[in-house]
Short mmCIF file of C-alpha atoms in Angstrom, two decimals:
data_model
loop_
_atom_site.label_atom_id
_atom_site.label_comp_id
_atom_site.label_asym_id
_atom_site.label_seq_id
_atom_site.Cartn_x
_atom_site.Cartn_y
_atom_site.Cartn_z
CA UNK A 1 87.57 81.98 90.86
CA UNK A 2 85.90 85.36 91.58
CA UNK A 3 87.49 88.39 93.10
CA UNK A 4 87.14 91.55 94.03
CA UNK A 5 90.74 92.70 92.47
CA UNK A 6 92.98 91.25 90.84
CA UNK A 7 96.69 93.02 90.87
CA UNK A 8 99.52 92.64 88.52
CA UNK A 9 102.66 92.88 90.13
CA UNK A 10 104.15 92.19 93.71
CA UNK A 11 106.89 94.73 94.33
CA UNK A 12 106.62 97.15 97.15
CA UNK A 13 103.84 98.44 95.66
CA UNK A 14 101.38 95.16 94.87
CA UNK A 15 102.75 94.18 98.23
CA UNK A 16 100.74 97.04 100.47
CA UNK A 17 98.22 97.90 98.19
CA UNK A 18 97.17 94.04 98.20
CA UNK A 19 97.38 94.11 101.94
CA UNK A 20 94.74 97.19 102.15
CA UNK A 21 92.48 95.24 100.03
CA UNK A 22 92.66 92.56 101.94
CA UNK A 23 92.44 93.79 105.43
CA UNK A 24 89.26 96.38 104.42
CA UNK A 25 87.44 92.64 103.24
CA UNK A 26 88.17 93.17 99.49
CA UNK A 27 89.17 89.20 97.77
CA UNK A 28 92.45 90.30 95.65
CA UNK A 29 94.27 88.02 93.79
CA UNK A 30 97.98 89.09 92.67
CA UNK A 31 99.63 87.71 89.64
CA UNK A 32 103.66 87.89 90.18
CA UNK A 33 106.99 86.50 88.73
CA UNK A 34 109.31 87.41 91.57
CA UNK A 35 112.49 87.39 89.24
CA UNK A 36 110.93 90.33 87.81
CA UNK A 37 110.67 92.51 91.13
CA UNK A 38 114.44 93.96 90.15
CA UNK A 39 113.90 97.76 91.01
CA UNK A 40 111.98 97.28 94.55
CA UNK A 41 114.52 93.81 95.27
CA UNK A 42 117.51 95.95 94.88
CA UNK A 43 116.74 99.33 96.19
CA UNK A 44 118.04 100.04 99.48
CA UNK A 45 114.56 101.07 100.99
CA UNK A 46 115.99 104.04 102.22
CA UNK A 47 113.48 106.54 103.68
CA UNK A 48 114.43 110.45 104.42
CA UNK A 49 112.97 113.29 105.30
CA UNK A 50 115.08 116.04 103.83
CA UNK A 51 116.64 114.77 100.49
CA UNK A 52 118.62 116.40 97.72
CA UNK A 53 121.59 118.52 97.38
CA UNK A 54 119.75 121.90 98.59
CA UNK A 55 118.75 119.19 101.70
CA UNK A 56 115.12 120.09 101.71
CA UNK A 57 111.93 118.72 103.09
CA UNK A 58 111.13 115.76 100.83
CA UNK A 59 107.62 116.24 98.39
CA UNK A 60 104.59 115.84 100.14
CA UNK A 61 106.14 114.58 103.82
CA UNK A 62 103.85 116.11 106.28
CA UNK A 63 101.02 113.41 104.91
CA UNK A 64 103.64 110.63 104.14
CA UNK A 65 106.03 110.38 106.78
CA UNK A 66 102.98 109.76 109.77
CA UNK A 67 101.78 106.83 107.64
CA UNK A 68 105.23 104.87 107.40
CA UNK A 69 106.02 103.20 110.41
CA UNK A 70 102.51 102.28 111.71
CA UNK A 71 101.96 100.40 108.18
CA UNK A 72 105.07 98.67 108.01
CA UNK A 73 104.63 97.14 111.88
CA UNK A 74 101.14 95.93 110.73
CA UNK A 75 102.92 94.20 108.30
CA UNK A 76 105.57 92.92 110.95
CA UNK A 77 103.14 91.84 113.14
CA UNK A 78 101.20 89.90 110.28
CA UNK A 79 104.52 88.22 108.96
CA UNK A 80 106.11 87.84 112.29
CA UNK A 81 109.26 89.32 110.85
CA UNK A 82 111.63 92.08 111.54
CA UNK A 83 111.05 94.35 108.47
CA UNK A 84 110.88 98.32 109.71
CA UNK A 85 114.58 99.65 111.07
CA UNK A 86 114.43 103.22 112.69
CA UNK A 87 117.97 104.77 112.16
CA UNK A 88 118.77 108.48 112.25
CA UNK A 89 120.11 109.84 109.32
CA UNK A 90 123.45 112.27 109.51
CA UNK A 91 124.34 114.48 106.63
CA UNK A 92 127.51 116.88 107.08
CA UNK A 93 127.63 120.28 106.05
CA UNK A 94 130.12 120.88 103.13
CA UNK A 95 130.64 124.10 104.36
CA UNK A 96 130.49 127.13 107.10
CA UNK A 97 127.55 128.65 105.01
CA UNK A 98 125.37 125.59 104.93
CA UNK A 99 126.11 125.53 109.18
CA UNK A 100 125.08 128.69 109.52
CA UNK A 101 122.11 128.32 107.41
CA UNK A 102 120.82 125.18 109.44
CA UNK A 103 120.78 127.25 112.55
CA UNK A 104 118.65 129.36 111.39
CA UNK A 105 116.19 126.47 109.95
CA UNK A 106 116.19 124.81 113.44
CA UNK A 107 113.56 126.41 114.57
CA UNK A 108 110.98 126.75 111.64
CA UNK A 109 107.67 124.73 113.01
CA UNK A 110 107.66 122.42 109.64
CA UNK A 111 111.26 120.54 110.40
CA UNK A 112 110.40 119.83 114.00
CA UNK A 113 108.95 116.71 113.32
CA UNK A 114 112.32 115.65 111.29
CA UNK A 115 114.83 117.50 112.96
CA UNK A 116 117.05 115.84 116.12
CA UNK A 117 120.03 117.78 116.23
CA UNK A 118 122.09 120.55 114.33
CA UNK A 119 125.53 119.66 114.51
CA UNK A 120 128.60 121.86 114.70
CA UNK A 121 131.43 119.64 115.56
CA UNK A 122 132.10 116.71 113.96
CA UNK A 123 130.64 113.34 114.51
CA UNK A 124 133.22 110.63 114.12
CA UNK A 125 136.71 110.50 113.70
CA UNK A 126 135.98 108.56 110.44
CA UNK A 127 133.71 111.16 109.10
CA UNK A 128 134.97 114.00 107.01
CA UNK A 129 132.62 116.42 108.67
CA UNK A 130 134.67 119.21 109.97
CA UNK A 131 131.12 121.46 109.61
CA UNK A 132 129.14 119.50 111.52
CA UNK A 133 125.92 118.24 109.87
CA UNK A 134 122.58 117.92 110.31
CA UNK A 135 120.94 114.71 112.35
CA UNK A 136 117.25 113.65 111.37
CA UNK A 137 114.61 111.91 113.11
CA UNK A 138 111.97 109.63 111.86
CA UNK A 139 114.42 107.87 109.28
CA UNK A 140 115.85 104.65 109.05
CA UNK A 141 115.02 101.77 106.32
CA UNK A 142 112.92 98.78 105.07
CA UNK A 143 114.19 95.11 104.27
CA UNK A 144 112.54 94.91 101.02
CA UNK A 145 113.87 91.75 100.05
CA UNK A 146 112.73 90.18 103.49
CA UNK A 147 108.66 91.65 102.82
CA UNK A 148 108.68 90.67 99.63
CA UNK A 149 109.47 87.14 100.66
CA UNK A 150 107.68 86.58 103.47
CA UNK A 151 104.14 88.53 101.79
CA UNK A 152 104.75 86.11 98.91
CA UNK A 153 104.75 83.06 101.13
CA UNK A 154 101.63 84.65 103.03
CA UNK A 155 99.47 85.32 99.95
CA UNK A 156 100.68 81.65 98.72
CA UNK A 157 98.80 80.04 101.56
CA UNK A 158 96.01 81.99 101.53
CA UNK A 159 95.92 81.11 97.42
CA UNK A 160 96.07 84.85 97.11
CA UNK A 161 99.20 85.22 94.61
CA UNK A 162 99.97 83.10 90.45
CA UNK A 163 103.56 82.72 90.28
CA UNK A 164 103.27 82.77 86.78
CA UNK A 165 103.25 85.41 83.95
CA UNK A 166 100.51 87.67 82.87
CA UNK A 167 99.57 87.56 79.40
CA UNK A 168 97.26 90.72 78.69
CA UNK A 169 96.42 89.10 75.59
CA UNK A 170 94.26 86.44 77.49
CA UNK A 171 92.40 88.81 79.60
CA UNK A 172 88.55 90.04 78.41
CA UNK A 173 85.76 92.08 79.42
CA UNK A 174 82.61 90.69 79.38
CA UNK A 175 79.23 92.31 81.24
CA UNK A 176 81.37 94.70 83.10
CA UNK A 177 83.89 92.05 84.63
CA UNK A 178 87.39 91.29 83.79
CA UNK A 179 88.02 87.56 82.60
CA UNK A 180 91.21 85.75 82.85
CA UNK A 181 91.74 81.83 82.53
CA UNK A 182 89.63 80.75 85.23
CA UNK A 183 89.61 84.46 86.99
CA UNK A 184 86.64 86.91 87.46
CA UNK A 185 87.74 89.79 88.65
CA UNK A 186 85.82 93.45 89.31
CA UNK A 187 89.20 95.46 88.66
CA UNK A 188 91.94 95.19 87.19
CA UNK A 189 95.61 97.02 89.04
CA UNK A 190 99.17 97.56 87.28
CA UNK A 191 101.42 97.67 89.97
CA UNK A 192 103.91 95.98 87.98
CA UNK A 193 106.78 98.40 87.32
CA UNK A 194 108.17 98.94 84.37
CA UNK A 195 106.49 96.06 83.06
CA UNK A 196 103.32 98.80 82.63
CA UNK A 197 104.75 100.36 79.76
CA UNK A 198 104.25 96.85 77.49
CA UNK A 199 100.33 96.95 78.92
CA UNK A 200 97.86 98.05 76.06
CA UNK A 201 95.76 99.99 79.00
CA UNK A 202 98.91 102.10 80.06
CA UNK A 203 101.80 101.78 77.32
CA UNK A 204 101.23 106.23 76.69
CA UNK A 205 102.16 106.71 80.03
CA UNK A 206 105.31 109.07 80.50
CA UNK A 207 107.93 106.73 82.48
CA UNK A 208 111.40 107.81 82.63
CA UNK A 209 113.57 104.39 83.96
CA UNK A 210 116.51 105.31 86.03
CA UNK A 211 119.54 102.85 86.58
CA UNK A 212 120.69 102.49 90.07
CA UNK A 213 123.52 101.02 91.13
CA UNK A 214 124.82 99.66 94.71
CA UNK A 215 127.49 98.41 96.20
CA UNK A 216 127.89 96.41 99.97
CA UNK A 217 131.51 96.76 101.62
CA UNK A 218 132.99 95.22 104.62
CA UNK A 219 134.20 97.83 106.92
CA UNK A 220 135.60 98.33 111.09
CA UNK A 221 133.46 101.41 110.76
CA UNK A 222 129.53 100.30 111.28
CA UNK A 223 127.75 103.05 112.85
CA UNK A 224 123.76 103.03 113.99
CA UNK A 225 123.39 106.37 112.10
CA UNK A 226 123.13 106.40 108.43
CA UNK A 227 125.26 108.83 106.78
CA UNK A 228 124.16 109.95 103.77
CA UNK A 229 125.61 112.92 101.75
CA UNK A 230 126.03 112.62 98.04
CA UNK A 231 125.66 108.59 98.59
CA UNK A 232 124.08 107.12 101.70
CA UNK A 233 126.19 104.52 103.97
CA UNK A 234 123.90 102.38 106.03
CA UNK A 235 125.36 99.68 108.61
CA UNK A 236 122.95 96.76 107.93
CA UNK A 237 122.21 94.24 110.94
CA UNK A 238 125.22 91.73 109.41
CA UNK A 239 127.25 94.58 109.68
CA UNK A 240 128.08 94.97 105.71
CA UNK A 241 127.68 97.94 104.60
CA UNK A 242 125.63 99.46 101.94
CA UNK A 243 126.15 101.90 99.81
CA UNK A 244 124.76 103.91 96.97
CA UNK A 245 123.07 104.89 94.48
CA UNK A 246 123.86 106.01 91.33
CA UNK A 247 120.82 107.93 88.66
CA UNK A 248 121.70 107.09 85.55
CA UNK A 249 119.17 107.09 82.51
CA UNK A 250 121.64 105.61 79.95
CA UNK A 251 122.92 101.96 79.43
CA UNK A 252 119.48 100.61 80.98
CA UNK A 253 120.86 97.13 79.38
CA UNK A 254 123.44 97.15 80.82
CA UNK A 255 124.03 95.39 84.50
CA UNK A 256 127.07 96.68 86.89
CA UNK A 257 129.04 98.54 85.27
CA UNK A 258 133.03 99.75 86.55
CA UNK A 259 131.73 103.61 85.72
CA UNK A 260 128.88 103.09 88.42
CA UNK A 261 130.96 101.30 90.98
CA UNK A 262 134.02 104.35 90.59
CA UNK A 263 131.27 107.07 91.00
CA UNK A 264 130.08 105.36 94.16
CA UNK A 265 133.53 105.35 95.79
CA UNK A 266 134.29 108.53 94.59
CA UNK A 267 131.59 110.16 96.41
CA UNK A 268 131.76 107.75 99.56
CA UNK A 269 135.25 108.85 99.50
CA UNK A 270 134.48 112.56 100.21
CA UNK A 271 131.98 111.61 103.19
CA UNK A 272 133.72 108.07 104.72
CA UNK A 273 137.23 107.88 103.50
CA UNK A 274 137.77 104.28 103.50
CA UNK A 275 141.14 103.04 103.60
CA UNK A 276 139.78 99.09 103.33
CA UNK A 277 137.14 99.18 100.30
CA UNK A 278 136.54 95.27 100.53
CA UNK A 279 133.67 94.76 97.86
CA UNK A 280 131.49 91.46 98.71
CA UNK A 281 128.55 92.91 96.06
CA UNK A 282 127.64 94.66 93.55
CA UNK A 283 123.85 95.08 92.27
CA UNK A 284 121.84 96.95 90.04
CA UNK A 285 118.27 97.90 89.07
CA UNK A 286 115.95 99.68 87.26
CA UNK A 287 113.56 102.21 88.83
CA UNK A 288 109.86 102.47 88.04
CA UNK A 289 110.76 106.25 87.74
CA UNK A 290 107.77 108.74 85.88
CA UNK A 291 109.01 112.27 83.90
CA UNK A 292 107.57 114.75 86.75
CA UNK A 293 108.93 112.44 89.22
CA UNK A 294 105.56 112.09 91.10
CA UNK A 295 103.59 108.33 90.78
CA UNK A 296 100.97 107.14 88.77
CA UNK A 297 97.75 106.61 90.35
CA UNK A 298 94.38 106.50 89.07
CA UNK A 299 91.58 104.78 86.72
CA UNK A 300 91.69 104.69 82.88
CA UNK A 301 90.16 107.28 80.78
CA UNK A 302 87.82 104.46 78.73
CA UNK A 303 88.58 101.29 80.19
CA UNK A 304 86.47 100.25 82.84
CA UNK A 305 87.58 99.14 86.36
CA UNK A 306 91.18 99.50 84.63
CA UNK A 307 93.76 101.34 87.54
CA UNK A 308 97.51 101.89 87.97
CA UNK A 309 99.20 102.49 91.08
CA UNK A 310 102.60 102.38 90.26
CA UNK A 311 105.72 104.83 89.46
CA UNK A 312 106.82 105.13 92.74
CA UNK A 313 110.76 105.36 91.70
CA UNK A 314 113.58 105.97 94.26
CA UNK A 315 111.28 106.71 97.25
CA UNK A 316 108.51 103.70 97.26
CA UNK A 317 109.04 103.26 100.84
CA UNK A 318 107.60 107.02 101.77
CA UNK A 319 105.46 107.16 99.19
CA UNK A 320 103.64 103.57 99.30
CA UNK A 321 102.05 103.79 102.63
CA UNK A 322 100.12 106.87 102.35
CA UNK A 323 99.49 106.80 98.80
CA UNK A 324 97.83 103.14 99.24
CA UNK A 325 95.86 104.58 101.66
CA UNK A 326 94.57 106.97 98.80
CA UNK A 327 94.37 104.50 96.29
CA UNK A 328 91.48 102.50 98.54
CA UNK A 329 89.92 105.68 99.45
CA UNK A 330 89.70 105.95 95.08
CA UNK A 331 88.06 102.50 94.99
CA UNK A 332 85.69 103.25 97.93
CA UNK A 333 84.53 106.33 96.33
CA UNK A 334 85.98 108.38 99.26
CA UNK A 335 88.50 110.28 97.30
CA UNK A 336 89.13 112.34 94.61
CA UNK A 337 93.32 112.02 93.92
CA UNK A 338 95.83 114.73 93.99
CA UNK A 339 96.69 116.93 90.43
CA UNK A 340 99.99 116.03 91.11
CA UNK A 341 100.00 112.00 90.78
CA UNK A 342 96.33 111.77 88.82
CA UNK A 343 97.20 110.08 85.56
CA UNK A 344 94.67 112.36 84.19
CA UNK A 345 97.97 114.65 83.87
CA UNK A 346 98.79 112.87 81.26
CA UNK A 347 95.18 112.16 79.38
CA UNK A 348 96.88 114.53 76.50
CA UNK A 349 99.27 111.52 75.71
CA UNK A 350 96.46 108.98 74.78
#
């Protein structure tokens, strides 16, 4: 079997990179063990345009944020699934400063696009808000679980995707292709995860794995906005809600843990007091995350047709779409790749 690429790994990243490739004409295979997709199976697929606690402008969101929704409806419309959920995101003000502040931000040129509504009474009677708080546009979330799924079945009848693991110790070079088992392939692409730091090609690579942990509640109080402050609290379309996440980067080994659960409800506490905490789960994985907190993308140093496109961490919903886009521009020859998420960084490491 001959291809064009051949990608390791089917989380949200194999999953749109593999559908670029295929819909510019390239012939990809992907090898996959879905049991292995943890991180992008159990992140909430949150994606927000002003993040953190100084609630700024997320990295880089001018060139992702335009890229998100059209991709994500391609892939609705190719799975015939609902997959892309447009929500606007509330976050309260924890104080008369951070009100007054916002007011003033309202009307800088760079937040229009992200910016519904500055808030100065509160929202909901449930909401411990007495600030107000700030409501963003062109925000909502991704059912990762459901794309993953339904790409997997796709690929699988096309006899696009292995099920199977994939053993770099079988895999050769020979007159500038890549052989494995019964596989000629041009390139090779780690889109694997975590699972990139056991690769020979890509083992000096800084990663820095984050723990996150998440919890689903039942609760009378299931609003369409997504309030998110110190934890986000999203009303999914069953009407459980999630919530989450911790950032740990201890007891990786570990699964849920009672600490993680405690600081959840501690901080959903000061945002949604919640006088019926009925927990129906309780998950937990590990994030792809990198040291500068910016992805990996790019070709090996000395390996030929060798690339990663991976390290994607907490936001791989914001950052997948655009930087996929990038990624084929690299392969085309189109594009030279941002400082900031070249591996060539990182060359010093080798």
């Amino acid at each position: 079997m001959e291809v064009d690429f051949l990608l390791v790994g089917q989380g949200i990243a194999g999953t749109v990179l593999s559908y670029r490739l295929i819909s510019s004409g390239d012939k990809v295979l992907v090898f996959d063990q879905a049991a292995q997709n943890n991180s992008s199976r159990v992140a909430a697929g949150l994606f927000n345009p002003v993040t953190g606690r100084k609630m700024v402008k997320t990295w880089n969101a001018d060139n992702l944020f335009p890229e998100i929704l059209p991709l994500y409806q391609e892939l609705e419309n190719l799975l015939n699934t609902k997959l892309i959920y447009l929500k606007k995101i509330y976050r309260p003000f924890n104080n008369i400063e951070e009100q007054n502040e916002w007011m003033g931000k309202s009307i800088e040129e760079g937040l229009q696009a992200y910016l519904e509504e500055v808030r100065t009474q509160p929202l909901y009677p449930q909401v411990n808000d007495p600030y107000g708080g700030i409501m963003l546009k062109n925000s909502g979330y991704l059912d990762i679980n459901k794309l993953l799924d339904a790409y997997a079945r796709w690929l699988k009848h096309g006899d696009l995707l292995r099920d199977e693991p994939f053993d770099e110790e079988r895999l050769y070079q020979k007159e500038g292709k890549w052989h494995y088992k019964d596989i000629v392939a041009n390139s090779l692409v780690y889109c694997n995860g975590l699972g990139a730091m056991k690769s020979k090609f890509f083992d000096w690579l800084p990663f820095a794995p984050v723990k996150g942990e998440i919890l689903e509640l039942e609760s009378d109080f299931t609003p369409e906005e997504i309030i998110n402050r110190g934890v986000f609290r999203i009303t999914m379309p069953d009407k459980t809600i999630r919530v989450g996440s911790t950032y740990s980067w201890h007891d990786l080994d570990q699964g849920p843990t009672e600490r993680g659960k405690e600081e959840i409800f501690e901080r959903l506490e000061k945002i949604v007091p919640q006088k019926d905490k009925l927990l129906t789960s309780h998950k937990t994985g590990i994030r792809p995350a990198t040291k500068d907190r910016k992805p990996f993308l790019g070709k090996h140093p000395e390996s030929e047709n060798v690339y990663i496109f991976n390290g994607f961490g907490a936001k791989g919903v914001s950052l997948v779409p655009y930087y996929s886009k990038i990624m084929l521009g690299l392969f085309e020859g189109k594009y030279e790749l941002e400082k900031d998420v070249n591996i060539s960084r990182f060359f010093k490491y080798i």
